[in-house]
Coordinates of C-alpha atoms and ligand atoms in Angstrom, one line a residue:
M1 CA 27.5 11.5 -52.6
R2 CA 25.0 13.6 -50.8
I3 CA 22.6 10.7 -50.8
H4 CA 25.3 8.5 -49.4
Q5 CA 26.2 11.1 -46.7
A6 CA 22.5 11.4 -45.8
R7 CA 22.2 7.6 -45.5
L8 CA 25.4 7.6 -43.4
N9 CA 24.0 10.3 -41.2
K10 CA 20.7 8.5 -40.8
T11 CA 22.6 5.3 -40.0
S12 CA 24.8 6.9 -37.4
I13 CA 21.9 8.7 -35.8
A14 CA 20.0 5.4 -35.7
T15 CA 23.0 3.6 -34.2
A16 CA 23.6 6.3 -31.6
A17 CA 19.9 6.2 -30.7
L18 CA 20.0 2.5 -30.3
A19 CA 23.2 2.7 -28.2
L20 CA 21.5 5.3 -25.9
L21 CA 18.4 3.1 -25.7
A22 CA 20.5 0.1 -24.8
L23 CA 22.4 2.1 -22.2
G24 CA 19.1 3.3 -20.8
L25 CA 17.8 -0.2 -20.5
L26 CA 21.0 -1.4 -19.0
Y27 CA 20.9 1.2 -16.2
G28 CA 17.1 1.0 -15.8
L29 CA 16.5 4.6 -16.9
G30 CA 12.9 5.6 -16.9
A31 CA 11.9 9.2 -17.8
C32 CA 15.7 10.0 -17.8
E33 CA 15.1 13.1 -15.7
K34 CA 18.3 14.8 -14.8
S35 CA 19.5 15.5 -11.2
P36 CA 22.8 16.7 -9.8
Q37 CA 23.6 13.0 -9.3
G38 CA 22.9 12.3 -12.9
P39 CA 19.9 10.7 -14.7
V40 CA 17.2 9.5 -12.4
P41 CA 16.6 5.8 -12.8
S42 CA 13.2 4.2 -12.7
L43 CA 12.8 2.2 -9.4
A44 CA 10.3 -0.1 -11.2
K45 CA 13.1 -1.0 -13.6
V46 CA 15.9 -1.1 -11.1
Y47 CA 13.8 -3.5 -9.0
A48 CA 12.4 -5.5 -11.9
D49 CA 14.1 -8.7 -10.7
Y50 CA 13.0 -8.2 -7.1
F51 CA 9.4 -7.0 -6.7
P52 CA 6.9 -4.5 -8.1
I53 CA 7.3 -1.0 -6.8
G54 CA 4.0 0.5 -5.8
A55 CA 2.5 3.8 -4.8
A56 CA -0.8 4.8 -3.2
V57 CA -2.5 7.1 -5.7
D58 CA -5.8 9.0 -6.2
P59 CA -7.3 10.7 -9.3
Q60 CA -5.7 14.0 -8.3
T61 CA -2.2 12.7 -7.9
L62 CA -2.5 10.8 -11.2
V63 CA -2.5 14.3 -12.7
S64 CA -0.2 16.3 -10.3
Q65 CA 2.4 13.5 -10.0
R66 CA 1.9 11.9 -13.4
D67 CA 5.4 11.9 -14.7
L68 CA 6.9 10.6 -11.5
I69 CA 4.2 7.9 -11.2
L70 CA 4.7 6.7 -14.7
S71 CA 8.4 6.7 -14.6
Q72 CA 8.8 5.1 -11.1
V73 CA 6.1 2.6 -10.2
N74 CA 4.5 -0.5 -11.7
S75 CA 1.9 -1.1 -9.0
F76 CA -1.0 1.0 -7.6
T77 CA -3.0 1.0 -4.5
A78 CA -6.0 3.4 -4.3
E79 CA -5.2 5.6 -1.2
N80 CA -8.9 6.1 -0.4
D81 CA -11.1 5.5 -3.4
M82 CA -11.8 1.8 -2.9
K83 CA -12.7 2.2 0.7
W84 CA -16.3 1.5 1.7
E85 CA -17.4 5.2 2.3
N86 CA -16.2 6.3 -1.1
I87 CA -17.1 3.3 -3.3
H88 CA -20.3 2.3 -1.6
P89 CA -21.6 5.4 0.1
R90 CA -25.4 4.7 -0.1
P91 CA -27.5 2.0 1.5
G92 CA -28.5 -1.1 -0.5
N93 CA -26.7 -3.2 -3.0
D94 CA -28.0 -2.0 -6.4
P95 CA -25.8 0.1 -8.8
S96 CA -27.1 3.4 -7.4
S97 CA -25.7 2.5 -4.0
Y98 CA -22.1 2.4 -5.4
D99 CA -19.8 5.1 -6.9
F100 CA -17.0 3.6 -8.9
T101 CA -16.0 6.8 -10.6
A102 CA -12.7 7.5 -8.8
A103 CA -11.7 3.8 -8.4
D104 CA -12.3 3.2 -12.1
T105 CA -10.2 6.2 -13.0
I106 CA -7.3 4.7 -11.1
V107 CA -7.8 1.2 -12.5
N108 CA -8.2 2.4 -16.1
F109 CA -5.1 4.5 -15.8
A110 CA -3.3 1.5 -14.5
M111 CA -4.5 -0.9 -17.2
S112 CA -3.6 1.5 -20.0
H113 CA 0.0 1.7 -18.7
G114 CA 0.6 -1.9 -17.7
I115 CA 0.5 -1.2 -14.0
R116 CA -0.9 -3.8 -11.6
V117 CA -3.5 -2.9 -8.9
R118 CA -3.7 -4.0 -5.3
G119 CA -7.3 -3.7 -3.9
H120 CA -7.6 -1.7 -0.6
N121 CA -9.8 -2.6 1.2
F122 CA -13.1 -4.4 2.0
V123 CA -13.4 -4.4 5.7
W124 CA -11.9 -1.7 8.0
Y125 CA -13.1 0.0 11.1
Q126 CA -12.5 3.5 9.5
Q127 CA -14.1 5.0 6.4
V128 CA -17.2 2.8 6.6
P129 CA -20.6 4.6 6.5
S130 CA -22.9 4.3 9.5
W131 CA -25.8 2.9 7.4
V132 CA -24.0 -0.4 7.3
F133 CA -24.7 -0.8 11.0
V134 CA -28.3 0.4 11.3
D135 CA -31.7 -0.9 10.4
G136 CA -34.1 2.0 10.3
R137 CA -34.0 3.5 13.7
S138 CA -32.5 0.4 15.4
P139 CA -29.0 -1.1 15.4
A140 CA -28.5 -3.7 12.7
T141 CA -28.4 -7.3 13.6
R142 CA -25.3 -9.4 13.3
A143 CA -26.9 -11.2 10.3
E144 CA -27.7 -7.9 8.5
V145 CA -24.2 -6.6 9.0
L146 CA -22.6 -9.8 7.7
E147 CA -25.0 -9.9 4.7
R148 CA -24.1 -6.4 3.8
M149 CA -20.4 -7.2 4.1
K150 CA -20.9 -10.2 1.8
E151 CA -22.8 -8.2 -0.8
H152 CA -20.2 -5.5 -0.7
I153 CA -17.3 -8.0 -1.2
D154 CA -19.2 -9.8 -4.0
T155 CA -20.0 -6.6 -5.9
L156 CA -16.5 -5.2 -5.7
L157 CA -14.9 -8.5 -6.7
A158 CA -17.3 -8.8 -9.7
H159 CA -16.7 -5.2 -10.7
F160 CA -12.9 -5.4 -10.6
K161 CA -12.6 -9.0 -11.8
G162 CA -9.4 -9.5 -13.8
K163 CA -8.2 -5.9 -13.1
V164 CA -7.3 -6.1 -9.4
Y165 CA -4.9 -8.9 -8.6
C166 CA -5.1 -8.9 -4.8
W167 CA -7.2 -7.4 -2.0
D168 CA -6.7 -6.3 1.6
V169 CA -9.7 -8.2 2.7
V170 CA -9.5 -7.2 6.3
N171 CA -7.5 -4.2 7.4
E172 CA -6.3 -3.5 11.0
A173 CA -8.4 -6.0 13.0
L174 CA -5.8 -6.4 15.7
S175 CA -5.5 -4.4 18.8
D176 CA -2.6 -2.0 19.7
D177 CA -3.1 -2.9 23.3
P178 CA -0.7 -5.8 24.0
S179 CA -3.2 -7.2 26.6
E180 CA -5.9 -7.9 24.1
T181 CA -5.9 -9.5 20.7
W182 CA -8.7 -7.9 18.7
R183 CA -9.4 -4.3 18.0
T184 CA -12.6 -3.6 19.9
N185 CA -13.1 0.0 18.8
S186 CA -14.5 -1.2 15.5
P187 CA -18.1 -1.4 14.5
W188 CA -17.4 -4.7 12.8
Y189 CA -16.2 -6.1 16.1
Y190 CA -19.2 -4.6 17.9
Y191 CA -21.7 -6.1 15.6
A192 CA -20.0 -9.3 14.3
G193 CA -17.0 -9.7 16.5
A194 CA -18.1 -12.8 18.5
D195 CA -16.5 -16.1 17.7
T196 CA -19.7 -18.1 17.1
G197 CA -18.1 -20.8 15.0
H198 CA -15.0 -21.5 17.2
Y199 CA -12.9 -20.1 14.4
G200 CA -10.4 -18.6 16.9
M201 CA -11.2 -15.2 15.4
P202 CA -14.1 -12.7 15.2
D203 CA -16.9 -13.9 12.9
Y204 CA -16.5 -11.0 10.5
V205 CA -12.8 -11.7 10.0
E206 CA -13.2 -15.3 8.9
L207 CA -16.4 -14.7 7.0
A208 CA -14.9 -11.8 5.0
F209 CA -12.1 -14.0 3.8
A210 CA -14.5 -16.9 3.1
D211 CA -16.9 -14.6 1.2
A212 CA -14.0 -13.3 -0.9
R213 CA -12.5 -16.7 -1.6
A214 CA -15.9 -18.0 -2.7
A215 CA -16.6 -15.0 -4.9
D216 CA -13.4 -15.1 -6.8
P217 CA -10.9 -17.9 -6.1
S218 CA -8.4 -16.4 -8.5
V219 CA -7.8 -13.2 -6.5
K220 CA -5.1 -13.2 -3.8
L221 CA -6.4 -12.4 -0.4
F222 CA -4.4 -10.4 2.1
Y223 CA -4.6 -9.4 5.8
N224 CA -3.1 -5.9 6.2
D225 CA -2.1 -4.1 9.3
Y226 CA 0.5 -1.8 10.9
N227 CA 3.0 -2.4 13.7
I228 CA 2.7 -6.2 13.1
E229 CA 6.5 -6.6 12.8
S230 CA 7.2 -6.8 16.6
G231 CA 5.7 -7.2 20.0
A232 CA 2.3 -8.7 21.0
K233 CA 0.7 -7.5 17.8
F234 CA 3.3 -9.5 15.8
Q235 CA 2.4 -12.6 17.7
H236 CA -1.3 -12.0 17.3
A237 CA -0.9 -11.4 13.5
L238 CA 1.1 -14.7 13.2
D239 CA -1.7 -16.5 15.0
L240 CA -4.4 -15.0 12.8
V241 CA -2.5 -15.7 9.6
R242 CA -1.7 -19.3 10.7
R243 CA -5.4 -19.9 11.4
L244 CA -6.6 -18.4 8.1
K245 CA -4.0 -20.3 6.2
A246 CA -5.0 -23.6 7.8
K247 CA -8.5 -22.9 6.4
G248 CA -7.1 -22.1 3.0
L249 CA -8.5 -18.6 3.2
I250 CA -5.4 -16.3 2.9
D251 CA -2.6 -15.8 0.4
G252 CA -0.7 -13.0 1.9
V253 CA 0.0 -10.5 4.7
G254 CA 0.6 -6.8 4.2
I255 CA 3.0 -5.2 6.6
Q256 CA 2.0 -1.6 6.2
G257 CA 5.4 0.0 7.1
H258 CA 4.3 3.4 8.5
W259 CA 7.6 3.8 10.2
S260 CA 10.1 6.5 10.9
I261 CA 13.8 7.2 10.2
Y262 CA 14.5 6.0 13.8
W263 CA 12.5 2.8 13.9
P264 CA 12.2 -0.2 13.4
D265 CA 15.6 -1.7 12.9
A266 CA 16.3 -3.8 9.9
D267 CA 16.6 -7.1 11.8
T268 CA 13.2 -6.7 13.2
V269 CA 11.7 -6.3 9.8
R270 CA 13.8 -9.2 8.4
N271 CA 12.6 -11.4 11.2
A272 CA 8.9 -10.5 10.6
I273 CA 9.1 -11.2 6.9
D274 CA 10.8 -14.5 7.6
S275 CA 8.2 -15.5 10.2
F276 CA 5.2 -14.7 8.0
A277 CA 6.7 -16.3 5.0
A278 CA 7.4 -19.4 7.0
L279 CA 3.6 -19.8 7.3
G280 CA 3.4 -20.2 3.6
V281 CA 1.9 -16.9 2.6
Q282 CA 3.2 -14.0 0.5
V283 CA 4.5 -11.0 2.3
Q284 CA 4.3 -7.5 1.0
I285 CA 5.2 -4.1 2.4
T286 CA 2.0 -2.2 1.6
E287 CA 2.1 1.4 2.8
L288 CA 5.7 2.4 3.3
D289 CA 6.8 5.8 4.5
L290 CA 9.4 6.9 7.0
S291 CA 8.5 10.0 9.0
V292 CA 11.3 12.3 10.0
F293 CA 9.7 12.6 13.4
R294 CA 10.2 10.2 16.3
Y295 CA 7.0 8.4 17.5
G296 CA 5.3 10.8 19.9
D297 CA 7.2 13.9 18.8
L298 CA 4.6 16.5 18.0
S299 CA 7.0 19.4 17.3
T300 CA 7.1 21.1 13.9
L301 CA 10.0 21.8 11.5
Q302 CA 10.3 24.3 8.7
A303 CA 12.3 22.0 6.6
P304 CA 14.2 18.7 7.1
S305 CA 17.9 19.4 7.8
P306 CA 20.6 17.7 5.6
D307 CA 21.3 15.5 8.7
L308 CA 17.8 14.3 8.9
L309 CA 17.7 13.6 5.1
Q310 CA 20.9 11.6 5.5
L311 CA 19.4 9.6 8.4
Q312 CA 16.4 9.0 6.2
A313 CA 18.6 7.8 3.4
E314 CA 20.4 5.4 5.7
A315 CA 17.1 4.0 7.1
Y316 CA 15.6 3.5 3.7
G317 CA 18.9 1.9 2.5
R318 CA 19.0 -0.6 5.4
L319 CA 15.3 -1.5 4.8
F320 CA 15.7 -2.0 1.1
K321 CA 18.8 -4.2 1.6
V322 CA 16.5 -6.5 3.7
F323 CA 13.7 -6.2 1.0
R324 CA 16.1 -7.3 -1.7
D325 CA 17.5 -10.2 0.3
E326 CA 14.0 -11.4 1.2
A327 CA 12.8 -11.1 -2.3
K328 CA 15.7 -13.1 -3.6
A329 CA 14.9 -15.7 -1.0
G330 CA 11.3 -15.8 -2.4
K331 CA 9.8 -14.3 0.8
L332 CA 8.8 -10.8 -0.3
T333 CA 6.6 -10.1 -3.3
G334 CA 5.9 -6.3 -3.3
V335 CA 6.8 -2.9 -1.8
T336 CA 4.3 -0.1 -2.0
F337 CA 5.0 3.5 -0.8
W338 CA 2.1 5.4 0.7
G339 CA 2.4 8.1 -1.9
I340 CA 5.4 9.0 -4.0
A341 CA 6.6 12.6 -3.3
D342 CA 6.4 14.8 -0.2
D343 CA 3.9 17.1 -1.7
H344 CA 1.2 14.5 -1.0
T345 CA 1.4 12.5 2.2
W346 CA -1.2 11.6 4.8
L347 CA 1.5 12.4 7.4
D348 CA 0.9 16.1 6.8
D349 CA -2.3 15.5 8.9
F350 CA -1.1 12.9 11.3
P351 CA -0.4 12.8 14.2
V352 CA -0.6 16.6 14.1
A353 CA -3.1 18.2 11.7
G354 CA -1.3 20.5 9.3
R355 CA 2.2 19.7 10.4
K356 CA 4.5 19.1 7.4
D357 CA 6.4 15.8 7.2
W358 CA 8.8 14.5 4.5
P359 CA 8.5 10.7 4.5
L360 CA 8.9 9.7 0.9
L361 CA 11.7 9.4 -1.7
F362 CA 11.0 12.5 -3.7
D363 CA 10.7 16.0 -2.4
V364 CA 7.8 18.5 -2.8
Q365 CA 9.1 19.5 -6.2
H366 CA 9.5 15.9 -7.3
R367 CA 13.3 15.9 -7.1
P368 CA 14.9 12.7 -5.8
K369 CA 16.0 12.9 -2.2
P370 CA 19.1 11.3 -0.7
A371 CA 16.7 8.4 0.3
F372 CA 15.9 7.8 -3.3
W373 CA 19.6 7.3 -4.2
A374 CA 20.0 5.0 -1.2
V375 CA 17.2 2.8 -2.6
A376 CA 18.2 3.1 -6.3
K377 CA 21.9 2.5 -6.0
W378 CA 23.5 0.1 -3.7
Ligands
G3I1 O1 -12.8 13.4 0.9 C1 -12.8 14.5 1.8 C2 -12.9 15.8 1.1 O2 -14.1 15.8 0.5 C3 -12.8 16.9 2.2 O3 -12.7 18.1 1.5 C4 -11.5 16.7 3.0 C5 -11.3 17.8 4.1 O4 -10.5 17.3 5.1 O5 -11.5 15.5 3.6 C6 -11.5 14.4 2.6 O6 -11.4 13.2 3.2 C7 -10.2 12.8 3.7 C8 -9.6 11.7 2.9 O7 -8.4 11.2 3.6 C9 -9.2 12.1 1.5 O8 -8.3 13.0 1.5 C10 -10.4 12.5 5.2 O9 -10.8 13.6 5.9 C11 -9.1 11.8 5.8 O10 -9.4 11.3 7.0 C12 -8.7 10.7 4.9 O11 -7.5 10.2 5.4 C13 -7.1 9.0 4.9 C14 -7.0 8.0 6.0 O12 -6.5 6.7 5.5 C15 -8.3 7.7 6.7 O13 -8.2 7.3 7.9 C16 -5.7 9.1 4.3 O14 -5.8 10.0 3.1 C17 -5.1 7.8 3.9 O15 -3.8 8.0 3.5 C18 -5.2 6.9 5.1 O16 -4.7 5.6 4.7 C19 -4.6 4.6 5.7 C20 -4.8 3.2 5.0 O17 -6.0 3.2 4.3 C21 -4.7 2.1 6.0 N1 -3.5 2.2 6.8 C22 -3.2 3.5 7.4 C23 -3.2 4.6 6.4 C24 -2.8 5.9 7.0 O18 -3.8 6.3 8.0

């Protein structure tokens, strides 16, 4: 009898556990953290039929935000650790010129948890060391700069082969000034920005994509930039992507998405995704965050008011409705947040150094904000 009861108990416990598991799977529960609104679902699971949910990470946040990262996302971007100045700080192209420590920490963490990795980035006007552009005491020649760029791209693609599925090959090559196309305050533009091959773009842009394509044809190649969803920069980005696509050198465009709770409107974003997708490339939102400050507002706040948090929830909700629609139409293949919780955001130092901002879905204590619920439940 006792044995029978014990068996019965075991059976009922197992049945209950299975039922809970099934419920969890049904509702996309991740770590099953509790909040006043109930269990906190995993966005990666909620959005499994739409697109991967990404976050920018670094080795420190993999520790400080570990639970949130593991429960919420299934795609990583290295916030800084694959950028030239960090990964290739010293002149030359032998192993001693590179430092893969931090990037490998991120990639190994990702691989051991089944998380995909976007590569960010090969060629950018920021975070590139000055040695790339000098030769002894003289400025480097165009040929030297382009050779170094090729070596850098080849080495990174070989190092991360099979581990990083796509790369932002060129980041932010377009100007913010509507009267000009190309960003001119870039050492890349200065040293290799001529259009010597009639490519309709600076040499370094086309050659970076061509180098990457030749080095690893299996990796998806992206152009990544901000404010390319409207205005002249949108038109310039469309032209660039069209030309690269005609040469078979590009697979996707990254719309960064450093926006605010006031801007842009959802139709603008929908139109941009439609327009890029119509060129036959993937579209991803690669660096999403919504500042609580209007563009140009340099004032400070002690804490976001409930009204601001509500506006933020509505803005995120509108955008994710567009993202879901576009994903279902086959036009959007990824959404990455530039961080995950408000305790770590680059906006705490931009545009005002040291000013706190609250742009993400989780608060500084890793609790879901109203914006999280607007994205997770619709
Ligand atoms: O690594 C040093 C550290 O040693 C030092 O103690 C510390 C003191 O300030 O600075 C650290 O470097 C900072 C680095 O982030 C790592 O935290 C740099 O000063 C700081 O400029 C750098 O900012 C990064 C920024 O790119 C560089 O312009 C941000 O974290 C990063 O979020 C941001 O990311 C960019 C994307 O790559 C491209 N799109 C725009 C986006 C936001 O600017």
